[in-house]
PDB file of C-alpha atoms and ligand atoms in Angstrom:
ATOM      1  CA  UNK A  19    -179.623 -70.269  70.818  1.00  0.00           C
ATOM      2  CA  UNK A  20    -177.992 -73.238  69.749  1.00  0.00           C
ATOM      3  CA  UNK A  21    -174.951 -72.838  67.102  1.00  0.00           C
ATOM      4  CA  UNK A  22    -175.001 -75.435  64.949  1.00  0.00           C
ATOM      5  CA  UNK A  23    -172.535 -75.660  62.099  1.00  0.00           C
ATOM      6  CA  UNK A  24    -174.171 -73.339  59.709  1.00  0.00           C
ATOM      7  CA  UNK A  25    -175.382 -70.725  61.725  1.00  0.00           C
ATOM      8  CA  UNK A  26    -171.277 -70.831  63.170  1.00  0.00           C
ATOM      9  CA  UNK A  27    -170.186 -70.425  59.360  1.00  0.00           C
ATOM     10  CA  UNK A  28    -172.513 -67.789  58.354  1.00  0.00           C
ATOM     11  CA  UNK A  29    -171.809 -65.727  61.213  1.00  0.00           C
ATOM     12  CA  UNK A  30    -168.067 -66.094  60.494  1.00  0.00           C
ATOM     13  CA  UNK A  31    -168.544 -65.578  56.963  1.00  0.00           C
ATOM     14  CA  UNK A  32    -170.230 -62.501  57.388  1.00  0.00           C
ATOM     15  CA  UNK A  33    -168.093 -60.780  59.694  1.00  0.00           C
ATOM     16  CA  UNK A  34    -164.831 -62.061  56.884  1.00  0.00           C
ATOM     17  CA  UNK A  35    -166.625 -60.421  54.249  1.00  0.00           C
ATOM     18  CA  UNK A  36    -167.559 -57.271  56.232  1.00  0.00           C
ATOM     19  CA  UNK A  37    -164.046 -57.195  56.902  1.00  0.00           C
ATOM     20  CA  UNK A  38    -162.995 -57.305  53.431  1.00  0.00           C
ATOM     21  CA  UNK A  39    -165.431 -54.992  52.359  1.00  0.00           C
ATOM     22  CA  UNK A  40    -164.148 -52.582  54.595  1.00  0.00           C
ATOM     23  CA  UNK A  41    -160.343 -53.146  53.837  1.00  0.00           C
ATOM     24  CA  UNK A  42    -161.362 -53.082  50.018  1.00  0.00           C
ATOM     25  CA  UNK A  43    -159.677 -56.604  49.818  1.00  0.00           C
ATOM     26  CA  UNK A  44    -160.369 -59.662  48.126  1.00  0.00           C
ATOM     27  CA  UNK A  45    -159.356 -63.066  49.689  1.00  0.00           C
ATOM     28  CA  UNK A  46    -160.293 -66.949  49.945  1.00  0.00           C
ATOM     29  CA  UNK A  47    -161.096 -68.460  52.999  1.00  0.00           C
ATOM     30  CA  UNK A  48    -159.774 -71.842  53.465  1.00  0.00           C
ATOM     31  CA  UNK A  49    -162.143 -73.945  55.981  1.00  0.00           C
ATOM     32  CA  UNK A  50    -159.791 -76.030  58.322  1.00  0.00           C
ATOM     33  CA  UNK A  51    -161.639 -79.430  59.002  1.00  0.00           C
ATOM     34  CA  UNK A  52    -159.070 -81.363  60.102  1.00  0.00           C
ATOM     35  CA  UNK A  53    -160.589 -83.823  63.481  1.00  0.00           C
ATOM     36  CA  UNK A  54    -163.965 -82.751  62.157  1.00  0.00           C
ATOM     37  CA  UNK A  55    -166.970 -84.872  60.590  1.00  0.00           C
ATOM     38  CA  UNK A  56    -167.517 -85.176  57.138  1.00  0.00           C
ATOM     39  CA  UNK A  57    -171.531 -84.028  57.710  1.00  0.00           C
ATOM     40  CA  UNK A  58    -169.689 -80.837  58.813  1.00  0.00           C
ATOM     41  CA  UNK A  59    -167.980 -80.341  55.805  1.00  0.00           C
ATOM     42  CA  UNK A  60    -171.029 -81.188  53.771  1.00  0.00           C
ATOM     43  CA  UNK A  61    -173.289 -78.624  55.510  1.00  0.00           C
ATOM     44  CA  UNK A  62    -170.974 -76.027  54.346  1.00  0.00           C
ATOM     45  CA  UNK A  63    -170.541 -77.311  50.703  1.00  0.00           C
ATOM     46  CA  UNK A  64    -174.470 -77.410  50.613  1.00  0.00           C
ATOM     47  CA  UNK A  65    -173.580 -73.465  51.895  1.00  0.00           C
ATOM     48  CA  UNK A  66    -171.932 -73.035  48.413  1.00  0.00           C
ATOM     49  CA  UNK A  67    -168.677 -73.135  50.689  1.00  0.00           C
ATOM     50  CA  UNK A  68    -165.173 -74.513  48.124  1.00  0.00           C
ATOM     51  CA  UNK A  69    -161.979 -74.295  50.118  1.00  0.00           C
ATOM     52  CA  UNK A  70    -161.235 -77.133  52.673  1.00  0.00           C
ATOM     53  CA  UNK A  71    -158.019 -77.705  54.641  1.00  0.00           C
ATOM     54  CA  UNK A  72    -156.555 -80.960  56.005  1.00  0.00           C
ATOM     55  CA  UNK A  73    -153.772 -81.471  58.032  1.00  0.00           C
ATOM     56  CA  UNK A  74    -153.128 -85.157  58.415  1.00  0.00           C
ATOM     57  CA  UNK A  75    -152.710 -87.633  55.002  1.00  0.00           C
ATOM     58  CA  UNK A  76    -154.411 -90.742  56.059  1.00  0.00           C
ATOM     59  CA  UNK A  77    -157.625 -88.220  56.604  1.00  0.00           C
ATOM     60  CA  UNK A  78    -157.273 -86.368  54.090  1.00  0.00           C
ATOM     61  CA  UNK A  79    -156.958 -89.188  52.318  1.00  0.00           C
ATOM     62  CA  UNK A  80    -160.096 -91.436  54.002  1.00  0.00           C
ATOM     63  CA  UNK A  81    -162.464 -87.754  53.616  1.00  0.00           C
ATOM     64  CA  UNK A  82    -161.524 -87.049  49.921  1.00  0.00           C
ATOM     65  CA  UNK A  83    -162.981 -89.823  48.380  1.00  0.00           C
ATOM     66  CA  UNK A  84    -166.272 -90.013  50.787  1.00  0.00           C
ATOM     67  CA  UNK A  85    -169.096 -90.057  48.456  1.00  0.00           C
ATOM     68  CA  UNK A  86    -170.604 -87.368  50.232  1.00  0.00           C
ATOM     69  CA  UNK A  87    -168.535 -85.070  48.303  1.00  0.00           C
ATOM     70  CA  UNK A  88    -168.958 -86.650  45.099  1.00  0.00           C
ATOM     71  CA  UNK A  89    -171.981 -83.948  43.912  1.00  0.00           C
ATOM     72  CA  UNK A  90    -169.257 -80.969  45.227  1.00  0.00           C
ATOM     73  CA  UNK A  91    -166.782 -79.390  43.404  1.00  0.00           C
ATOM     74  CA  UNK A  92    -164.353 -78.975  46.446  1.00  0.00           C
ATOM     75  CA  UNK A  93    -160.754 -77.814  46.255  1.00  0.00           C
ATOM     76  CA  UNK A  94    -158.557 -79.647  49.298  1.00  0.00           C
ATOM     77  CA  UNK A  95    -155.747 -78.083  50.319  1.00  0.00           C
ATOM     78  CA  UNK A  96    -153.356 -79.985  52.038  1.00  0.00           C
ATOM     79  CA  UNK A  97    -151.876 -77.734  55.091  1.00  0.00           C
ATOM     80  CA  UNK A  98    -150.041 -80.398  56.792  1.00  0.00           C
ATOM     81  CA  UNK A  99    -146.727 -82.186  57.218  1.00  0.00           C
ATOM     82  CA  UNK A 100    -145.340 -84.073  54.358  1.00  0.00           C
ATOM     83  CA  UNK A 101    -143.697 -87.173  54.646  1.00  0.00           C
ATOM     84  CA  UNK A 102    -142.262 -89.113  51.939  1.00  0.00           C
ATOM     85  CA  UNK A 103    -144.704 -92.711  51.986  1.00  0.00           C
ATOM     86  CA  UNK A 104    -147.822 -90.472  52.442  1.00  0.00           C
ATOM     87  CA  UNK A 105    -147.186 -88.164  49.066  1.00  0.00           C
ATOM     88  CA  UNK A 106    -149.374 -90.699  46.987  1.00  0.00           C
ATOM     89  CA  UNK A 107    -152.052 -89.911  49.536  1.00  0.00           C
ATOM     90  CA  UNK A 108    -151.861 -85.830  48.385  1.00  0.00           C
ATOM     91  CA  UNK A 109    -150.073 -85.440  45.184  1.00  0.00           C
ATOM     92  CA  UNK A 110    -152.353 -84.818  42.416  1.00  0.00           C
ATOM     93  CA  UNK A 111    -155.188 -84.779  44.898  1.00  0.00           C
ATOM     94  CA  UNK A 112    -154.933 -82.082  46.126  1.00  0.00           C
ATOM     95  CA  UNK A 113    -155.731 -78.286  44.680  1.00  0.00           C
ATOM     96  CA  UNK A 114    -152.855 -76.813  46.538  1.00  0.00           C
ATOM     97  CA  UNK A 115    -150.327 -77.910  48.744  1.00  0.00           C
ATOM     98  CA  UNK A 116    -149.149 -75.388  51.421  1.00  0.00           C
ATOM     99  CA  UNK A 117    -146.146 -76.842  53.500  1.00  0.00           C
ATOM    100  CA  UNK A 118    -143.587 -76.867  51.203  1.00  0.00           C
ATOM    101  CA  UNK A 119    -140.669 -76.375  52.890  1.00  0.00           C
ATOM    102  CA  UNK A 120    -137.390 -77.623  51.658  1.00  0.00           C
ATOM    103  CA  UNK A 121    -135.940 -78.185  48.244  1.00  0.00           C
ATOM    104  CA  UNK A 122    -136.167 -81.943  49.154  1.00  0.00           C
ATOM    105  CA  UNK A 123    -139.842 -82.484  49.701  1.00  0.00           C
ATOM    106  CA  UNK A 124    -140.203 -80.060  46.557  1.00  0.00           C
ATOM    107  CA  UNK A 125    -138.490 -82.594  44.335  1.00  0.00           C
ATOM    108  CA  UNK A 126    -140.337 -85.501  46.527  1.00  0.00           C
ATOM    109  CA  UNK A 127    -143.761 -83.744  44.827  1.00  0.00           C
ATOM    110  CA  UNK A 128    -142.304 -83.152  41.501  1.00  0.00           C
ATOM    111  CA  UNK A 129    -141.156 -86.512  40.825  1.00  0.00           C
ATOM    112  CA  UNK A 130    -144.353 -88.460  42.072  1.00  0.00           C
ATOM    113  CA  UNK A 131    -146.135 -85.886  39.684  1.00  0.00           C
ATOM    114  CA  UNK A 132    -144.406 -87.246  36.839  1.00  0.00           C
ATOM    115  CA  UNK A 133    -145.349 -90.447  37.749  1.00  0.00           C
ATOM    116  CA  UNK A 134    -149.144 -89.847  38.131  1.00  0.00           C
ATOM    117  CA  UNK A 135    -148.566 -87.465  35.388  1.00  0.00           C
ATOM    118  CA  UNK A 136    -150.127 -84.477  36.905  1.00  0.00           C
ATOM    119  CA  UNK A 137    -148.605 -80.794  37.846  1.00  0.00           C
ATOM    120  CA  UNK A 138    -149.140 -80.314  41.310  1.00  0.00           C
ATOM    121  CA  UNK A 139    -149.932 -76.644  42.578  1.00  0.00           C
ATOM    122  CA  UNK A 140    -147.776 -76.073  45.784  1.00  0.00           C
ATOM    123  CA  UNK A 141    -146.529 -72.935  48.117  1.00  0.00           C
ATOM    124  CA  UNK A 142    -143.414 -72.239  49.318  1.00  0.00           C
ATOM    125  CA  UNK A 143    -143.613 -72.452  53.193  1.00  0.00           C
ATOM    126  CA  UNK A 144    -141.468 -69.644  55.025  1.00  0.00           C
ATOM    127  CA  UNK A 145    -140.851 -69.699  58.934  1.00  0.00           C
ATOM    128  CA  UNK A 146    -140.992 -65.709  58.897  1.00  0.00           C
ATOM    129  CA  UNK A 147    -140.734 -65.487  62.640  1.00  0.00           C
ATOM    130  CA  UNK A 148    -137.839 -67.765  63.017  1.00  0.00           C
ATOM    131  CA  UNK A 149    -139.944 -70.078  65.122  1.00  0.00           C
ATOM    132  CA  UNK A 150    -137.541 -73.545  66.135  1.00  0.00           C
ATOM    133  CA  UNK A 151    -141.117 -75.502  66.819  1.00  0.00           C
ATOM    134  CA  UNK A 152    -142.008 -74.808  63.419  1.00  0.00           C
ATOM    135  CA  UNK A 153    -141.281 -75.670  59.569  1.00  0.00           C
ATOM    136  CA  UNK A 154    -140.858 -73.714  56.802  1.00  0.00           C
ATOM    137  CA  UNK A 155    -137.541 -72.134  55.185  1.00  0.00           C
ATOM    138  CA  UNK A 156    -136.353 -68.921  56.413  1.00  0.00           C
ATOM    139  CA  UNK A 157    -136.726 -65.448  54.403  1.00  0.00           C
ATOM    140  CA  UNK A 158    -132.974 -65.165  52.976  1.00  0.00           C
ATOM    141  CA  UNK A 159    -133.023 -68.821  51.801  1.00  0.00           C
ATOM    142  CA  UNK A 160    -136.282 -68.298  49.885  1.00  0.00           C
ATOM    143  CA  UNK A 161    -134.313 -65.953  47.449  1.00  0.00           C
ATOM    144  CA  UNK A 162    -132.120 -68.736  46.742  1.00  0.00           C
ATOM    145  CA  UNK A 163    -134.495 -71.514  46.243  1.00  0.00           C
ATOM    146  CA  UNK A 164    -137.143 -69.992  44.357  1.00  0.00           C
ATOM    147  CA  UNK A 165    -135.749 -69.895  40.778  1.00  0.00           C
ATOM    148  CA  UNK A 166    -134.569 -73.731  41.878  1.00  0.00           C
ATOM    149  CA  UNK A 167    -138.285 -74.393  42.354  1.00  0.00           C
ATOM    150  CA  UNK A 168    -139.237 -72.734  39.333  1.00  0.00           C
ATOM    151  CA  UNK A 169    -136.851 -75.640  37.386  1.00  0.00           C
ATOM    152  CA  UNK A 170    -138.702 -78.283  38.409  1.00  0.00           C
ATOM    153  CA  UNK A 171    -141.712 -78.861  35.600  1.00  0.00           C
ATOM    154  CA  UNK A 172    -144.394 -80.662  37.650  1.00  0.00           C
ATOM    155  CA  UNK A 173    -144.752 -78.204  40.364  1.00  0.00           C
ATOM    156  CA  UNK A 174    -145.738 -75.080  40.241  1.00  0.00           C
ATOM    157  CA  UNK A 175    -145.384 -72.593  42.754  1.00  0.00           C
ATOM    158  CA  UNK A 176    -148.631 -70.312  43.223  1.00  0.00           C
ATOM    159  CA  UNK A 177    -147.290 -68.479  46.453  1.00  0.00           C
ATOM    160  CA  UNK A 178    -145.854 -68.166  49.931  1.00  0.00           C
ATOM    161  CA  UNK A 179    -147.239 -69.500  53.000  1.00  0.00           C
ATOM    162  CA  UNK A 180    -146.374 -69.107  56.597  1.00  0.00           C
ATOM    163  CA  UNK A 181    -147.842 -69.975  60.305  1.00  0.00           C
ATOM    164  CA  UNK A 182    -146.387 -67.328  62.700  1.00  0.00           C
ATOM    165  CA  UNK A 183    -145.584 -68.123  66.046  1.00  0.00           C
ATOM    166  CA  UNK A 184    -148.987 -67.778  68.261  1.00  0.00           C
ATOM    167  CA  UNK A 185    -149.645 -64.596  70.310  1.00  0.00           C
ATOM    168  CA  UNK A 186    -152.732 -64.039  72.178  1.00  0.00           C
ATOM    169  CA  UNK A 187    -152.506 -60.267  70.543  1.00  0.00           C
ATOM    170  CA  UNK A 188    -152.672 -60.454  66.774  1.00  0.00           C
ATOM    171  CA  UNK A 189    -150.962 -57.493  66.501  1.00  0.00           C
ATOM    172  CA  UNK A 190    -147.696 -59.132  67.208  1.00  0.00           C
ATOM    173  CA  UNK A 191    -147.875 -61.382  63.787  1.00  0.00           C
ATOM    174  CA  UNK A 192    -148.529 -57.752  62.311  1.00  0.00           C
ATOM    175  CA  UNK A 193    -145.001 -57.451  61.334  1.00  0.00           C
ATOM    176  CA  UNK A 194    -144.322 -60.418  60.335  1.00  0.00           C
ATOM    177  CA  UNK A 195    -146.931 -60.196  57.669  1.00  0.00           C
ATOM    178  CA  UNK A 196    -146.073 -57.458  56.024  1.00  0.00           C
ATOM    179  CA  UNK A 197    -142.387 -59.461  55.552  1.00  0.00           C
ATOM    180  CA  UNK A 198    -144.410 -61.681  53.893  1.00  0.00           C
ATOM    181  CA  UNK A 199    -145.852 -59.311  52.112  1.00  0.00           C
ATOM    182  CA  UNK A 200    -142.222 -57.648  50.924  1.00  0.00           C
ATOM    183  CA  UNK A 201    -141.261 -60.997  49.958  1.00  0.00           C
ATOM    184  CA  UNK A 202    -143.804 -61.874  47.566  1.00  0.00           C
ATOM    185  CA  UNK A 203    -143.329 -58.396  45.982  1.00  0.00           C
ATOM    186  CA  UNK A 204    -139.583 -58.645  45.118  1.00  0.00           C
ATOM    187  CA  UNK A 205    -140.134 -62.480  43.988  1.00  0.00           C
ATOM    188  CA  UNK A 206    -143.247 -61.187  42.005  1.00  0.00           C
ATOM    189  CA  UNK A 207    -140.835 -58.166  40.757  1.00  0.00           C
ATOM    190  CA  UNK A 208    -138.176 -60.725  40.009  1.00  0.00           C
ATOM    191  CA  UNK A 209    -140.411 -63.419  38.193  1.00  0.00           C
ATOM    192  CA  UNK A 210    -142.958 -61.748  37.267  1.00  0.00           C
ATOM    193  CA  UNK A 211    -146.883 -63.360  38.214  1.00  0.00           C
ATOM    194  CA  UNK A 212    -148.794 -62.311  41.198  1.00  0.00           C
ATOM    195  CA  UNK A 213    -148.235 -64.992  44.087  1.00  0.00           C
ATOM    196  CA  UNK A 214    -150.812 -66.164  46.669  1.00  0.00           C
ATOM    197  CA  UNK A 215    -149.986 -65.571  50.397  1.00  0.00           C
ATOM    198  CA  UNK A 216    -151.561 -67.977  52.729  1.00  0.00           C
ATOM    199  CA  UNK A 217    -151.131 -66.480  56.637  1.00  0.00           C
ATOM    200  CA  UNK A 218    -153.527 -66.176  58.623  1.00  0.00           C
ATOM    201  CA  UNK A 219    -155.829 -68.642  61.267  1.00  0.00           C
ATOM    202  CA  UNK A 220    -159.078 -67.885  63.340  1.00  0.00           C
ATOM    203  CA  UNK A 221    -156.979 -65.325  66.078  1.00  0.00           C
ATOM    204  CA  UNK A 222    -155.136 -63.417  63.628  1.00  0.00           C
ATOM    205  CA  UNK A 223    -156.994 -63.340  60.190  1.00  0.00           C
ATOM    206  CA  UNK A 224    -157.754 -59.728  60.055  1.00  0.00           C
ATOM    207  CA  UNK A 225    -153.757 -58.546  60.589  1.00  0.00           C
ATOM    208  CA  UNK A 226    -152.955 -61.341  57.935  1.00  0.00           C
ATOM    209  CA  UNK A 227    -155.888 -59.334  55.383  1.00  0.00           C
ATOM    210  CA  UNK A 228    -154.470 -56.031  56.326  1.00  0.00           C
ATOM    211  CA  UNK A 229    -150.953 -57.093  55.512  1.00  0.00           C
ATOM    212  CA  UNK A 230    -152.077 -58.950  51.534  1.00  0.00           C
ATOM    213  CA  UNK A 231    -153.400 -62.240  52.487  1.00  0.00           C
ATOM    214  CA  UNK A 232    -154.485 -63.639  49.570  1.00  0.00           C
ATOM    215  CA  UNK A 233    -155.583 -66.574  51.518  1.00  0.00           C
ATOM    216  CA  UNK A 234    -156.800 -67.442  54.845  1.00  0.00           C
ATOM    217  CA  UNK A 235    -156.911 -70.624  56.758  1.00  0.00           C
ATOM    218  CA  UNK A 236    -159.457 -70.595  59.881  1.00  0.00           C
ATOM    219  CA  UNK A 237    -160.286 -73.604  61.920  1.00  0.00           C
ATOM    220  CA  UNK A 238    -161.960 -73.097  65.266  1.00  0.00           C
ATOM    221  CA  UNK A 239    -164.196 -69.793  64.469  1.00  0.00           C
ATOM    222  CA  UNK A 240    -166.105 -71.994  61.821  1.00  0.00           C
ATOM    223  CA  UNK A 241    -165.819 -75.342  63.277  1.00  0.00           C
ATOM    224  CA  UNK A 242    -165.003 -74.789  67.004  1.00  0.00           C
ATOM    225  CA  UNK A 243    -162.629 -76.093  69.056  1.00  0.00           C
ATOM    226  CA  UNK A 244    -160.722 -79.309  68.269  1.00  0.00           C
ATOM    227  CA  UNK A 245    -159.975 -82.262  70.557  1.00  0.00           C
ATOM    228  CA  UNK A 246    -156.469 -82.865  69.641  1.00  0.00           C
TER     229      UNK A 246
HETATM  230  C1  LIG B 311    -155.018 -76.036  62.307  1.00  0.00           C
HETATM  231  C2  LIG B 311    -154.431 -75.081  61.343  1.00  0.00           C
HETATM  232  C3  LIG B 311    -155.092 -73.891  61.000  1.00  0.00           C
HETATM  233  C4  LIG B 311    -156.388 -73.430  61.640  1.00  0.00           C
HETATM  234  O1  LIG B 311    -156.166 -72.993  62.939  1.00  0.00           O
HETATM  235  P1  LIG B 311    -157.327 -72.270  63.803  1.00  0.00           P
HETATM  236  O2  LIG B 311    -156.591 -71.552  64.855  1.00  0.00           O
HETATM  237  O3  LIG B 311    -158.195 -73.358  64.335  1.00  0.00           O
HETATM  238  O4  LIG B 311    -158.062 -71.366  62.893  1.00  0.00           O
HETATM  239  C5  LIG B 311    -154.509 -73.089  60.034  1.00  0.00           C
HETATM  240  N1  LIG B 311    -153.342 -73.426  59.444  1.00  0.00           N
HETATM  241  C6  LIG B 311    -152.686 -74.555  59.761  1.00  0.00           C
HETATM  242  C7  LIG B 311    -151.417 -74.865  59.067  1.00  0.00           C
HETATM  243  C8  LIG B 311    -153.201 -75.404  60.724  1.00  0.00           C
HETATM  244  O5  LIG B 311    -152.522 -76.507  61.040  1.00  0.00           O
END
């Protein structure tokens, strides 16, 4: 049989929320469409599907305002890098912004949001496995900067978010999960709130639910493999 997009979602979709069901969990799953075609993304919106996840501004820019979309009530998030002369392309555009990840780009977001006046939605990136290839801040500095976060008036901070250093056996990110996990309790504990926790791709999604995902990014089991 041929898998075409929607048959690839609904397969994936049912073994998520068979998962769930049997964990006794409730999560969102984020559809990563970065490199892929807008009529993909449409077939799953036309699925009733919400949560899309780009990686790179210019196209996340260039597929956000495709008229496609325009009958869709789609929340982007943005899981990429930032850079400075690309913010206008995701500030107040997007639903949530993941890859926060230093007090800098933090205040970067919170002053173009006073310009556009809009308060921009954001997570705290963490580099729980202390990974040198990637970004994020690491656990003992999120203590610090969290209440400095919480200063700034036109962001607000839903959550944590981390990418854990690739294993071909999930079970390795297990532990660094469930840091996650502790972190967002004592912060919650500390601030009070309940705090999303984005972790979690296509290999390692079901350790990331286990552990109190709140949210869960997956790519190449909806959309297959990418090019680049
Ligand atoms: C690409 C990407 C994903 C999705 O990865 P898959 O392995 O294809 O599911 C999730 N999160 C981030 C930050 C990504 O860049």
């Amino acid at each position: 049989m041929i898998m075409n997009i929607e048959n690839k979602y609904q397969d994936f979709l049912g073994e998520f929320n068979k998962y769930l069901e049997r964990i006794n969990k409730k999560a969102t799953l984020i559809a990563v469409s970065k490199t892929k075609p807008i009529d993909n993304i449409v077939s799953l919106c036309r699925l009733g599907h919400c949560d899309f996840g780009e990686n790179y501004a210019q196209e996340f820019r260039d597929k956000i305002k495709d008229e496609r979309f325009s009958s869709f009530n789609i929340r982007w998030h943005f899981i990429g890098n930032i850079q400075r002369n690309k913010l206008k392309y995701i500030v107040g555009k997007s639903s949530l912004i993941h890859t926060v990840d230093s007090y800098d780009k933090a205040e970067m977001i919170n002053d173009f949001s006073i310009k556009v006046d809009s308060v921009q939605p954001i997570l705290l990136q963490v580099n729980i496995s202390k990974d040198p290839k990637k970004g994020g801040v690491s656990a003992e500095e999120v203590n610090n900067l969290f209440p400095k976060l919480m200063m700034l008036k036109n962001i607000k901070i839903n959550g944590l978010m981390t990418i854990t250093q690739y294993s071909e056996d999930p079970e390795n990110c297990r532990n660094d999960y469930k840091e996650m996990k502790n972190l967002s309790l004592i912060l919650e504990s500390k601030y009070g709130g309940s705090l999303e926790l984005s972790m979690g791709m296509s290999n390692d999604y079901k350790v990331a639910l286990d552990e109190g995902a709140t949210m869960v990014r997956v790519g190449t089991k909806i959309f297959g493999e990418r090019r680049k």
